[in-house]
Amino acid sequence: MRWKVYEMRCITTLAKLRGSVVHDILGGSLRGVRHGVDVDLQTAKDSVTEILRTKYQESYMRIWDSFEKRQGRKPSEICNLHEHYYNFTDVADRTRDARNVAWTCLESAIGSDIWDSIVNSDPKKWMEIDEDDFPNFDLGGIKVYANIDFAHQCDKPTIIDWKTGPKYPSDRKQLAVYSLYAKARWDWKPTETTLVAAYLYPEYQLDAYVPEAGEVEEAADMIKRSFDEMLALEPAFGNADIENYPMTQDKRSCEWCRFRGICGYETGDETP
Ligand code: SF4
């Protein structure tokens, strides 16, 4: 059972995969610009096609499931698509759709004014974001991870987040958390930091603002509250008590839940 849970923890979806591919390519392109390499949209789009093809094959062939085929890689390093794992019948079509969305995202980003202003700015004013270690900061003893896409202080301190999906009310909270990271890492004042959500699909849209002090405090409180809630449920040692985890009655998340194969949702036996 433990292995099964680990296996399911490694499942991803095409939507998440296309998002991470777009982020990786935009990040890589800006690293290239820093070293004097021009960004070419067609090359970026070709990279999307190649990466998605490779990931699709890995997942289709279930490489993650075979010690021999993994060749020393961990299962978590190999693509395991939810759409394959749960036997969707149209994965190839969905992968083509994911590629098209990713292409649109790249066209939106690389064709945007904000991209233009970044690539024509002084890279010395771009902030270093640790690529190897997942960026994090300390918030009153809590280690908080903040995966910032891009930050600079060309004109004023600015954090940019590329968004490959729809707009969510929580997006501004996420950006407020990034402003806390910038405070811890670069000593930027959150209420003087411009936060930019750049929505790339279905159409390009910018949400740029400087947060109010209350918004930033609310984001910090939210982290502390949710951490306390987790600590109250999860013992520091030993097994968690399953009675503390009743099955949800709201089934809207179930179709895309990676654990749906073990909780009883698949079989209709929903007794935990
Ligand atoms: S009840 Fe739904 S959300 Fe909860 S584990 Fe099962 S499939 Fe996932």
PDB file of C-alpha atoms and ligand atoms in Angstrom:
ATOM      1  CA  MET A   1       0.000   0.000   0.000  1.00  0.00           C
ATOM      2  CA  ARG A   2       2.806   2.408   0.879  1.00  0.00           C
ATOM      3  CA  TRP A   3       4.402   1.878  -2.542  1.00  0.00           C
ATOM      4  CA  LYS A   4       1.012   2.393  -4.220  1.00  0.00           C
ATOM      5  CA  VAL A   5       0.587   5.731  -2.431  1.00  0.00           C
ATOM      6  CA  TYR A   6       4.106   6.767  -3.463  1.00  0.00           C
ATOM      7  CA  GLU A   7       3.372   5.718  -7.044  1.00  0.00           C
ATOM      8  CA  MET A   8       0.213   7.849  -7.048  1.00  0.00           C
ATOM      9  CA  ARG A   9       2.004  10.804  -5.472  1.00  0.00           C
ATOM     10  CA  CYS A  10       4.148  10.928  -8.600  1.00  0.00           C
ATOM     11  CA  ILE A  11       1.168  11.228 -10.967  1.00  0.00           C
ATOM     12  CA  THR A  12       0.850  14.472 -12.874  1.00  0.00           C
ATOM     13  CA  THR A  13      -1.695  15.772 -15.373  1.00  0.00           C
ATOM     14  CA  LEU A  14      -1.269  17.145 -18.859  1.00  0.00           C
ATOM     15  CA  ALA A  15      -2.429  20.544 -17.569  1.00  0.00           C
ATOM     16  CA  LYS A  16       0.317  20.577 -14.917  1.00  0.00           C
ATOM     17  CA  LEU A  17       2.877  19.197 -17.342  1.00  0.00           C
ATOM     18  CA  ARG A  18       2.201  21.835 -19.998  1.00  0.00           C
ATOM     19  CA  GLY A  19       2.399  24.535 -17.284  1.00  0.00           C
ATOM     20  CA  SER A  20       5.759  23.317 -16.055  1.00  0.00           C
ATOM     21  CA  VAL A  21       7.100  22.981 -19.607  1.00  0.00           C
ATOM     22  CA  VAL A  22       6.097  26.572 -20.419  1.00  0.00           C
ATOM     23  CA  HIS A  23       7.672  27.829 -17.174  1.00  0.00           C
ATOM     24  CA  ASP A  24      10.880  25.880 -17.819  1.00  0.00           C
ATOM     25  CA  ILE A  25      11.170  27.198 -21.371  1.00  0.00           C
ATOM     26  CA  LEU A  26      10.491  30.813 -20.379  1.00  0.00           C
ATOM     27  CA  GLY A  27      12.972  30.510 -17.493  1.00  0.00           C
ATOM     28  CA  GLY A  28      15.568  28.918 -19.786  1.00  0.00           C
ATOM     29  CA  SER A  29      15.007  31.602 -22.437  1.00  0.00           C
ATOM     30  CA  LEU A  30      15.633  34.381 -19.909  1.00  0.00           C
ATOM     31  CA  ARG A  31      18.754  32.621 -18.660  1.00  0.00           C
ATOM     32  CA  GLY A  32      19.854  32.548 -22.302  1.00  0.00           C
ATOM     33  CA  VAL A  33      19.150  36.277 -22.706  1.00  0.00           C
ATOM     34  CA  ARG A  34      21.301  36.893 -19.636  1.00  0.00           C
ATOM     35  CA  HIS A  35      24.163  35.272 -21.572  1.00  0.00           C
ATOM     36  CA  GLY A  36      23.444  37.123 -24.805  1.00  0.00           C
ATOM     37  CA  VAL A  37      21.361  34.454 -26.583  1.00  0.00           C
ATOM     38  CA  ASP A  38      18.329  35.760 -28.492  1.00  0.00           C
ATOM     39  CA  VAL A  39      14.957  34.157 -27.886  1.00  0.00           C
ATOM     40  CA  ASP A  40      13.434  32.495 -30.908  1.00  0.00           C
ATOM     41  CA  LEU A  41       9.721  31.688 -30.642  1.00  0.00           C
ATOM     42  CA  GLN A  42       9.843  28.802 -33.119  1.00  0.00           C
ATOM     43  CA  THR A  43      12.723  27.161 -31.252  1.00  0.00           C
ATOM     44  CA  ALA A  44      10.764  27.538 -28.014  1.00  0.00           C
ATOM     45  CA  LYS A  45       7.676  25.963 -29.609  1.00  0.00           C
ATOM     46  CA  ASP A  46       9.743  23.097 -31.035  1.00  0.00           C
ATOM     47  CA  SER A  47      11.096  22.451 -27.526  1.00  0.00           C
ATOM     48  CA  VAL A  48       7.537  22.157 -26.203  1.00  0.00           C
ATOM     49  CA  THR A  49       6.711  19.593 -28.881  1.00  0.00           C
ATOM     50  CA  GLU A  50       9.833  17.576 -28.158  1.00  0.00           C
ATOM     51  CA  ILE A  51       9.422  17.601 -24.372  1.00  0.00           C
ATOM     52  CA  LEU A  52       5.733  16.669 -24.510  1.00  0.00           C
ATOM     53  CA  ARG A  53       6.483  13.852 -26.971  1.00  0.00           C
ATOM     54  CA  THR A  54       9.169  12.436 -24.670  1.00  0.00           C
ATOM     55  CA  LYS A  55       6.992  12.722 -21.568  1.00  0.00           C
ATOM     56  CA  TYR A  56       4.023  11.168 -23.356  1.00  0.00           C
ATOM     57  CA  GLN A  57       6.156   8.176 -24.405  1.00  0.00           C
ATOM     58  CA  GLU A  58       7.583   7.713 -20.897  1.00  0.00           C
ATOM     59  CA  SER A  59       4.135   7.719 -19.421  1.00  0.00           C
ATOM     60  CA  TYR A  60       2.556   5.539 -22.136  1.00  0.00           C
ATOM     61  CA  MET A  61       5.349   2.944 -21.738  1.00  0.00           C
ATOM     62  CA  ARG A  62       5.004   3.093 -17.912  1.00  0.00           C
ATOM     63  CA  ILE A  63       8.772   3.486 -17.567  1.00  0.00           C
ATOM     64  CA  TRP A  64       8.195   4.587 -13.958  1.00  0.00           C
ATOM     65  CA  ASP A  65       6.858   1.082 -13.189  1.00  0.00           C
ATOM     66  CA  SER A  66       9.948  -0.883 -14.203  1.00  0.00           C
ATOM     67  CA  PHE A  67      13.253  -0.961 -12.329  1.00  0.00           C
ATOM     68  CA  GLU A  68      15.088  -2.037 -15.507  1.00  0.00           C
ATOM     69  CA  LYS A  69      13.514   0.621 -17.727  1.00  0.00           C
ATOM     70  CA  ARG A  70      14.079   3.382 -15.175  1.00  0.00           C
ATOM     71  CA  GLN A  71      17.847   2.899 -15.481  1.00  0.00           C
ATOM     72  CA  GLY A  72      18.678   4.367 -12.105  1.00  0.00           C
ATOM     73  CA  ARG A  73      16.139   7.168 -12.202  1.00  0.00           C
ATOM     74  CA  LYS A  74      13.603   7.530  -9.391  1.00  0.00           C
ATOM     75  CA  PRO A  75       9.914   6.994 -10.305  1.00  0.00           C
ATOM     76  CA  SER A  76       9.297  10.639  -9.329  1.00  0.00           C
ATOM     77  CA  GLU A  77      11.671  11.718 -12.124  1.00  0.00           C
ATOM     78  CA  ILE A  78       9.657   9.937 -14.808  1.00  0.00           C
ATOM     79  CA  CYS A  79       6.417  11.186 -16.288  1.00  0.00           C
ATOM     80  CA  ASN A  80       3.339   9.309 -15.091  1.00  0.00           C
ATOM     81  CA  LEU A  81       0.267  10.986 -16.555  1.00  0.00           C
ATOM     82  CA  HIS A  82      -3.043  10.842 -14.741  1.00  0.00           C
ATOM     83  CA  GLU A  83      -4.684  10.484 -18.144  1.00  0.00           C
ATOM     84  CA  HIS A  84      -2.735   7.258 -18.842  1.00  0.00           C
ATOM     85  CA  TYR A  85      -2.865   5.936 -15.287  1.00  0.00           C
ATOM     86  CA  TYR A  86      -6.645   6.191 -15.186  1.00  0.00           C
ATOM     87  CA  ASN A  87      -7.143   4.929 -18.753  1.00  0.00           C
ATOM     88  CA  PHE A  88      -8.519   8.003 -20.485  1.00  0.00           C
ATOM     89  CA  THR A  89      -9.298   7.007 -24.063  1.00  0.00           C
ATOM     90  CA  ASP A  90      -8.141  10.196 -25.798  1.00  0.00           C
ATOM     91  CA  VAL A  91      -4.707  10.903 -24.320  1.00  0.00           C
ATOM     92  CA  ALA A  92      -3.064  11.575 -27.692  1.00  0.00           C
ATOM     93  CA  ASP A  93      -5.711  14.211 -28.531  1.00  0.00           C
ATOM     94  CA  ARG A  94      -5.379  15.740 -25.088  1.00  0.00           C
ATOM     95  CA  THR A  95      -1.603  15.878 -25.509  1.00  0.00           C
ATOM     96  CA  ARG A  96      -2.014  17.707 -28.825  1.00  0.00           C
ATOM     97  CA  ASP A  97      -4.380  20.157 -27.096  1.00  0.00           C
ATOM     98  CA  ALA A  98      -1.822  20.633 -24.296  1.00  0.00           C
ATOM     99  CA  ARG A  99       0.852  21.361 -26.907  1.00  0.00           C
ATOM    100  CA  ASN A 100      -1.383  23.944 -28.616  1.00  0.00           C
ATOM    101  CA  VAL A 101      -2.137  25.662 -25.301  1.00  0.00           C
ATOM    102  CA  ALA A 102       1.578  25.697 -24.447  1.00  0.00           C
ATOM    103  CA  TRP A 103       2.345  27.217 -27.858  1.00  0.00           C
ATOM    104  CA  THR A 104      -0.240  29.948 -27.259  1.00  0.00           C
ATOM    105  CA  CYS A 105       1.299  30.636 -23.844  1.00  0.00           C
ATOM    106  CA  LEU A 106       4.740  31.048 -25.394  1.00  0.00           C
ATOM    107  CA  GLU A 107       3.375  33.305 -28.147  1.00  0.00           C
ATOM    108  CA  SER A 108       1.608  35.429 -25.491  1.00  0.00           C
ATOM    109  CA  ALA A 109       4.675  35.702 -23.268  1.00  0.00           C
ATOM    110  CA  ILE A 110       7.359  36.213 -25.902  1.00  0.00           C
ATOM    111  CA  GLY A 111       5.173  38.629 -27.880  1.00  0.00           C
ATOM    112  CA  SER A 112       4.224  40.715 -24.840  1.00  0.00           C
ATOM    113  CA  ASP A 113       5.317  44.217 -23.855  1.00  0.00           C
ATOM    114  CA  ILE A 114       6.464  42.954 -20.492  1.00  0.00           C
ATOM    115  CA  TRP A 115       8.767  40.381 -22.153  1.00  0.00           C
ATOM    116  CA  ASP A 116      10.083  43.067 -24.442  1.00  0.00           C
ATOM    117  CA  SER A 117      10.858  45.325 -21.495  1.00  0.00           C
ATOM    118  CA  ILE A 118      12.580  42.462 -19.640  1.00  0.00           C
ATOM    119  CA  VAL A 119      14.843  41.360 -22.502  1.00  0.00           C
ATOM    120  CA  ASN A 120      15.792  44.977 -23.214  1.00  0.00           C
ATOM    121  CA  SER A 121      16.642  45.718 -19.582  1.00  0.00           C
ATOM    122  CA  ASP A 122      19.941  45.315 -17.779  1.00  0.00           C
ATOM    123  CA  PRO A 123      20.317  41.658 -16.671  1.00  0.00           C
ATOM    124  CA  LYS A 124      22.487  42.821 -13.779  1.00  0.00           C
ATOM    125  CA  LYS A 125      19.259  44.097 -12.218  1.00  0.00           C
ATOM    126  CA  TRP A 126      17.560  40.719 -12.520  1.00  0.00           C
ATOM    127  CA  MET A 127      17.370  38.892  -9.235  1.00  0.00           C
ATOM    128  CA  GLU A 128      19.099  35.549  -8.753  1.00  0.00           C
ATOM    129  CA  ILE A 129      16.634  32.808  -7.961  1.00  0.00           C
ATOM    130  CA  ASP A 130      18.143  29.572  -6.746  1.00  0.00           C
ATOM    131  CA  GLU A 131      17.475  27.032  -9.505  1.00  0.00           C
ATOM    132  CA  ASP A 132      18.868  23.987  -7.711  1.00  0.00           C
ATOM    133  CA  ASP A 133      17.379  24.292  -4.263  1.00  0.00           C
ATOM    134  CA  PHE A 134      13.635  24.941  -4.146  1.00  0.00           C
ATOM    135  CA  PRO A 135      13.423  28.611  -3.038  1.00  0.00           C
ATOM    136  CA  ASN A 136      12.081  29.007   0.484  1.00  0.00           C
ATOM    137  CA  PHE A 137      11.998  31.400   3.410  1.00  0.00           C
ATOM    138  CA  ASP A 138      11.332  31.303   7.125  1.00  0.00           C
ATOM    139  CA  LEU A 139       8.045  32.674   8.407  1.00  0.00           C
ATOM    140  CA  GLY A 140       8.031  32.541  12.203  1.00  0.00           C
ATOM    141  CA  GLY A 141       9.668  29.104  12.225  1.00  0.00           C
ATOM    142  CA  ILE A 142       7.712  27.749   9.240  1.00  0.00           C
ATOM    143  CA  LYS A 143       9.686  26.870   6.124  1.00  0.00           C
ATOM    144  CA  VAL A 144       7.658  28.336   3.253  1.00  0.00           C
ATOM    145  CA  TYR A 145       8.409  27.417  -0.367  1.00  0.00           C
ATOM    146  CA  ALA A 146       7.981  30.119  -3.012  1.00  0.00           C
ATOM    147  CA  ASN A 147       8.645  29.199  -6.606  1.00  0.00           C
ATOM    148  CA  ILE A 148       9.081  32.661  -8.112  1.00  0.00           C
ATOM    149  CA  ASP A 149       9.292  32.829 -11.911  1.00  0.00           C
ATOM    150  CA  PHE A 150      11.128  36.113 -12.348  1.00  0.00           C
ATOM    151  CA  ALA A 151      12.057  39.209 -10.344  1.00  0.00           C
ATOM    152  CA  HIS A 152      13.995  42.342 -11.110  1.00  0.00           C
ATOM    153  CA  GLN A 153      14.675  45.757  -9.712  1.00  0.00           C
ATOM    154  CA  CYS A 154      15.220  47.682 -12.936  1.00  0.00           C
ATOM    155  CA  ASP A 155      12.947  50.563 -12.154  1.00  0.00           C
ATOM    156  CA  LYS A 156      11.230  49.358  -9.009  1.00  0.00           C
ATOM    157  CA  PRO A 157      11.207  45.976  -7.257  1.00  0.00           C
ATOM    158  CA  THR A 158       9.005  43.706  -9.349  1.00  0.00           C
ATOM    159  CA  ILE A 159       7.977  40.055  -9.209  1.00  0.00           C
ATOM    160  CA  ILE A 160       6.475  38.437 -12.303  1.00  0.00           C
ATOM    161  CA  ASP A 161       4.471  35.232 -12.272  1.00  0.00           C
ATOM    162  CA  TRP A 162       3.601  33.539 -15.586  1.00  0.00           C
ATOM    163  CA  LYS A 163       0.131  32.032 -15.458  1.00  0.00           C
ATOM    164  CA  THR A 164      -0.729  29.310 -17.946  1.00  0.00           C
ATOM    165  CA  GLY A 165      -4.234  28.665 -16.639  1.00  0.00           C
ATOM    166  CA  PRO A 166      -7.325  30.665 -15.772  1.00  0.00           C
ATOM    167  CA  LYS A 167      -7.489  33.466 -13.242  1.00  0.00           C
ATOM    168  CA  TYR A 168      -8.210  32.336  -9.654  1.00  0.00           C
ATOM    169  CA  PRO A 169      -9.106  34.509  -6.645  1.00  0.00           C
ATOM    170  CA  SER A 170      -6.147  32.893  -4.809  1.00  0.00           C
ATOM    171  CA  ASP A 171      -3.629  34.244  -7.357  1.00  0.00           C
ATOM    172  CA  ARG A 172      -3.182  37.503  -5.455  1.00  0.00           C
ATOM    173  CA  LYS A 173      -2.595  35.578  -2.203  1.00  0.00           C
ATOM    174  CA  GLN A 174       0.136  33.587  -3.940  1.00  0.00           C
ATOM    175  CA  LEU A 175       1.784  36.794  -5.139  1.00  0.00           C
ATOM    176  CA  ALA A 176       1.549  38.283  -1.634  1.00  0.00           C
ATOM    177  CA  VAL A 177       3.451  35.215  -0.374  1.00  0.00           C
ATOM    178  CA  TYR A 178       6.096  35.892  -3.027  1.00  0.00           C
ATOM    179  CA  SER A 179       6.425  39.438  -1.683  1.00  0.00           C
ATOM    180  CA  LEU A 180       7.204  37.883   1.723  1.00  0.00           C
ATOM    181  CA  TYR A 181       9.892  35.753   0.078  1.00  0.00           C
ATOM    182  CA  ALA A 182      11.353  38.898  -1.522  1.00  0.00           C
ATOM    183  CA  LYS A 183      11.359  40.600   1.875  1.00  0.00           C
ATOM    184  CA  ALA A 184      13.227  37.675   3.465  1.00  0.00           C
ATOM    185  CA  ARG A 185      15.621  37.163   0.545  1.00  0.00           C
ATOM    186  CA  TRP A 186      16.293  40.676  -0.803  1.00  0.00           C
ATOM    187  CA  ASP A 187      14.943  42.898   1.960  1.00  0.00           C
ATOM    188  CA  TRP A 188      12.253  44.326  -0.335  1.00  0.00           C
ATOM    189  CA  LYS A 189       9.323  46.035   1.341  1.00  0.00           C
ATOM    190  CA  PRO A 190       6.175  44.108   0.298  1.00  0.00           C
ATOM    191  CA  THR A 191       4.140  47.311   0.109  1.00  0.00           C
ATOM    192  CA  GLU A 192       6.672  48.758  -2.327  1.00  0.00           C
ATOM    193  CA  THR A 193       6.964  45.653  -4.502  1.00  0.00           C
ATOM    194  CA  THR A 194       5.077  45.503  -7.781  1.00  0.00           C
ATOM    195  CA  LEU A 195       3.430  42.116  -8.206  1.00  0.00           C
ATOM    196  CA  VAL A 196       2.558  41.018 -11.721  1.00  0.00           C
ATOM    197  CA  ALA A 197       0.423  38.058 -12.738  1.00  0.00           C
ATOM    198  CA  ALA A 198       0.866  37.617 -16.494  1.00  0.00           C
ATOM    199  CA  TYR A 199      -1.971  35.427 -17.789  1.00  0.00           C
ATOM    200  CA  LEU A 200      -0.930  33.751 -21.024  1.00  0.00           C
ATOM    201  CA  TYR A 201      -3.995  31.698 -21.938  1.00  0.00           C
ATOM    202  CA  PRO A 202      -6.655  31.856 -23.334  1.00  0.00           C
ATOM    203  CA  GLU A 203      -5.594  35.423 -23.975  1.00  0.00           C
ATOM    204  CA  TYR A 204      -2.851  37.618 -22.667  1.00  0.00           C
ATOM    205  CA  GLN A 205      -3.811  39.712 -19.661  1.00  0.00           C
ATOM    206  CA  LEU A 206      -1.818  41.465 -16.958  1.00  0.00           C
ATOM    207  CA  ASP A 207      -2.700  42.046 -13.332  1.00  0.00           C
ATOM    208  CA  ALA A 208      -0.032  44.376 -11.914  1.00  0.00           C
ATOM    209  CA  TYR A 209      -0.369  46.036  -8.532  1.00  0.00           C
ATOM    210  CA  VAL A 210       1.410  46.918  -5.302  1.00  0.00           C
ATOM    211  CA  PRO A 211      -0.178  45.050  -2.379  1.00  0.00           C
ATOM    212  CA  GLU A 212      -1.702  46.781   0.627  1.00  0.00           C
ATOM    213  CA  ALA A 213      -0.183  45.970   4.031  1.00  0.00           C
ATOM    214  CA  GLY A 214      -3.415  44.165   5.001  1.00  0.00           C
ATOM    215  CA  GLU A 215      -3.186  41.802   2.014  1.00  0.00           C
ATOM    216  CA  VAL A 216       0.364  40.831   2.920  1.00  0.00           C
ATOM    217  CA  GLU A 217      -0.548  40.281   6.581  1.00  0.00           C
ATOM    218  CA  GLU A 218      -3.536  38.184   5.533  1.00  0.00           C
ATOM    219  CA  ALA A 219      -1.271  35.995   3.373  1.00  0.00           C
ATOM    220  CA  ALA A 220       1.144  35.480   6.297  1.00  0.00           C
ATOM    221  CA  ASP A 221      -1.773  34.676   8.642  1.00  0.00           C
ATOM    222  CA  MET A 222      -3.221  32.234   6.126  1.00  0.00           C
ATOM    223  CA  ILE A 223       0.065  30.300   6.025  1.00  0.00           C
ATOM    224  CA  LYS A 224       0.279  30.189   9.821  1.00  0.00           C
ATOM    225  CA  ARG A 225      -3.363  29.107  10.162  1.00  0.00           C
ATOM    226  CA  SER A 226      -3.102  26.320   7.605  1.00  0.00           C
ATOM    227  CA  PHE A 227       0.162  25.131   9.172  1.00  0.00           C
ATOM    228  CA  ASP A 228      -1.502  24.997  12.618  1.00  0.00           C
ATOM    229  CA  GLU A 229      -4.425  23.058  11.133  1.00  0.00           C
ATOM    230  CA  MET A 230      -2.038  20.518   9.620  1.00  0.00           C
ATOM    231  CA  LEU A 231      -0.087  20.171  12.872  1.00  0.00           C
ATOM    232  CA  ALA A 232      -3.312  19.578  14.788  1.00  0.00           C
ATOM    233  CA  LEU A 233      -4.174  16.677  12.461  1.00  0.00           C
ATOM    234  CA  GLU A 234      -0.780  15.161  11.879  1.00  0.00           C
ATOM    235  CA  PRO A 235       1.186  13.678  14.792  1.00  0.00           C
ATOM    236  CA  ALA A 236       4.892  14.393  14.843  1.00  0.00           C
ATOM    237  CA  PHE A 237       5.594  10.646  15.244  1.00  0.00           C
ATOM    238  CA  GLY A 238       3.723   7.497  14.296  1.00  0.00           C
ATOM    239  CA  ASN A 239       0.755   6.956  12.039  1.00  0.00           C
ATOM    240  CA  ALA A 240      -1.937   9.566  11.476  1.00  0.00           C
ATOM    241  CA  ASP A 241      -5.425   8.674  12.715  1.00  0.00           C
ATOM    242  CA  ILE A 242      -7.623   7.924   9.688  1.00  0.00           C
ATOM    243  CA  GLU A 243     -10.693   9.071  11.638  1.00  0.00           C
ATOM    244  CA  ASN A 244      -9.311  12.605  11.338  1.00  0.00           C
ATOM    245  CA  TYR A 245      -9.558  12.374   7.547  1.00  0.00           C
ATOM    246  CA  PRO A 246     -13.197  11.806   6.592  1.00  0.00           C
ATOM    247  CA  MET A 247     -13.859  11.300   2.900  1.00  0.00           C
ATOM    248  CA  THR A 248     -14.966  14.456   1.138  1.00  0.00           C
ATOM    249  CA  GLN A 249     -18.609  14.767   0.158  1.00  0.00           C
ATOM    250  CA  ASP A 250     -17.694  17.296  -2.510  1.00  0.00           C
ATOM    251  CA  LYS A 251     -16.813  15.071  -5.455  1.00  0.00           C
ATOM    252  CA  ARG A 252     -15.823  17.871  -7.843  1.00  0.00           C
ATOM    253  CA  SER A 253     -12.115  17.268  -7.195  1.00  0.00           C
ATOM    254  CA  CYS A 254     -12.295  13.501  -7.520  1.00  0.00           C
ATOM    255  CA  GLU A 255     -11.911  13.141 -11.291  1.00  0.00           C
ATOM    256  CA  TRP A 256      -8.489  14.784 -11.167  1.00  0.00           C
ATOM    257  CA  CYS A 257      -7.438  13.422  -7.771  1.00  0.00           C
ATOM    258  CA  ARG A 258      -4.327  11.288  -8.195  1.00  0.00           C
ATOM    259  CA  PHE A 259      -5.360   9.034  -5.269  1.00  0.00           C
ATOM    260  CA  ARG A 260      -8.752   8.103  -6.631  1.00  0.00           C
ATOM    261  CA  GLY A 261      -7.542   4.551  -7.310  1.00  0.00           C
ATOM    262  CA  ILE A 262      -7.244   3.646  -3.617  1.00  0.00           C
ATOM    263  CA  CYS A 263      -9.877   5.589  -1.705  1.00  0.00           C
ATOM    264  CA  GLY A 264     -12.904   3.696  -2.975  1.00  0.00           C
ATOM    265  CA  TYR A 265     -13.981   6.372  -5.452  1.00  0.00           C
ATOM    266  CA  GLU A 266     -13.155   4.103  -8.407  1.00  0.00           C
ATOM    267  CA  THR A 267     -14.995   1.062  -7.082  1.00  0.00           C
ATOM    268  CA  GLY A 268     -17.893   2.904  -5.488  1.00  0.00           C
ATOM    269  CA  ASP A 269     -16.905   1.510  -2.080  1.00  0.00           C
ATOM    270  CA  GLU A 270     -16.390   4.821  -0.350  1.00  0.00           C
ATOM    271  CA  THR A 271     -15.979   3.531   3.182  1.00  0.00           C
ATOM    272  CA  PRO A 272     -12.478   4.594   4.222  1.00  0.00           C
TER     273      PRO A 272
HETATM  274  S1  SF4 B   1     -12.647  11.063  -2.218  1.00  0.00           S
HETATM  275 FE1  SF4 B   1     -12.085  12.149  -4.096  1.00  0.00          FE
HETATM  276  S2  SF4 B   1     -10.620  13.702  -3.430  1.00  0.00           S
HETATM  277 FE2  SF4 B   1     -10.739  12.212  -1.753  1.00  0.00          FE
HETATM  278  S3  SF4 B   1      -9.060  10.746  -2.155  1.00  0.00           S
HETATM  279 FE3  SF4 B   1     -10.928   9.938  -3.144  1.00  0.00          FE
HETATM  280  S4  SF4 B   1     -10.873  10.666  -5.234  1.00  0.00           S
HETATM  281 FE4  SF4 B   1      -9.430  11.887  -4.033  1.00  0.00          FE
END
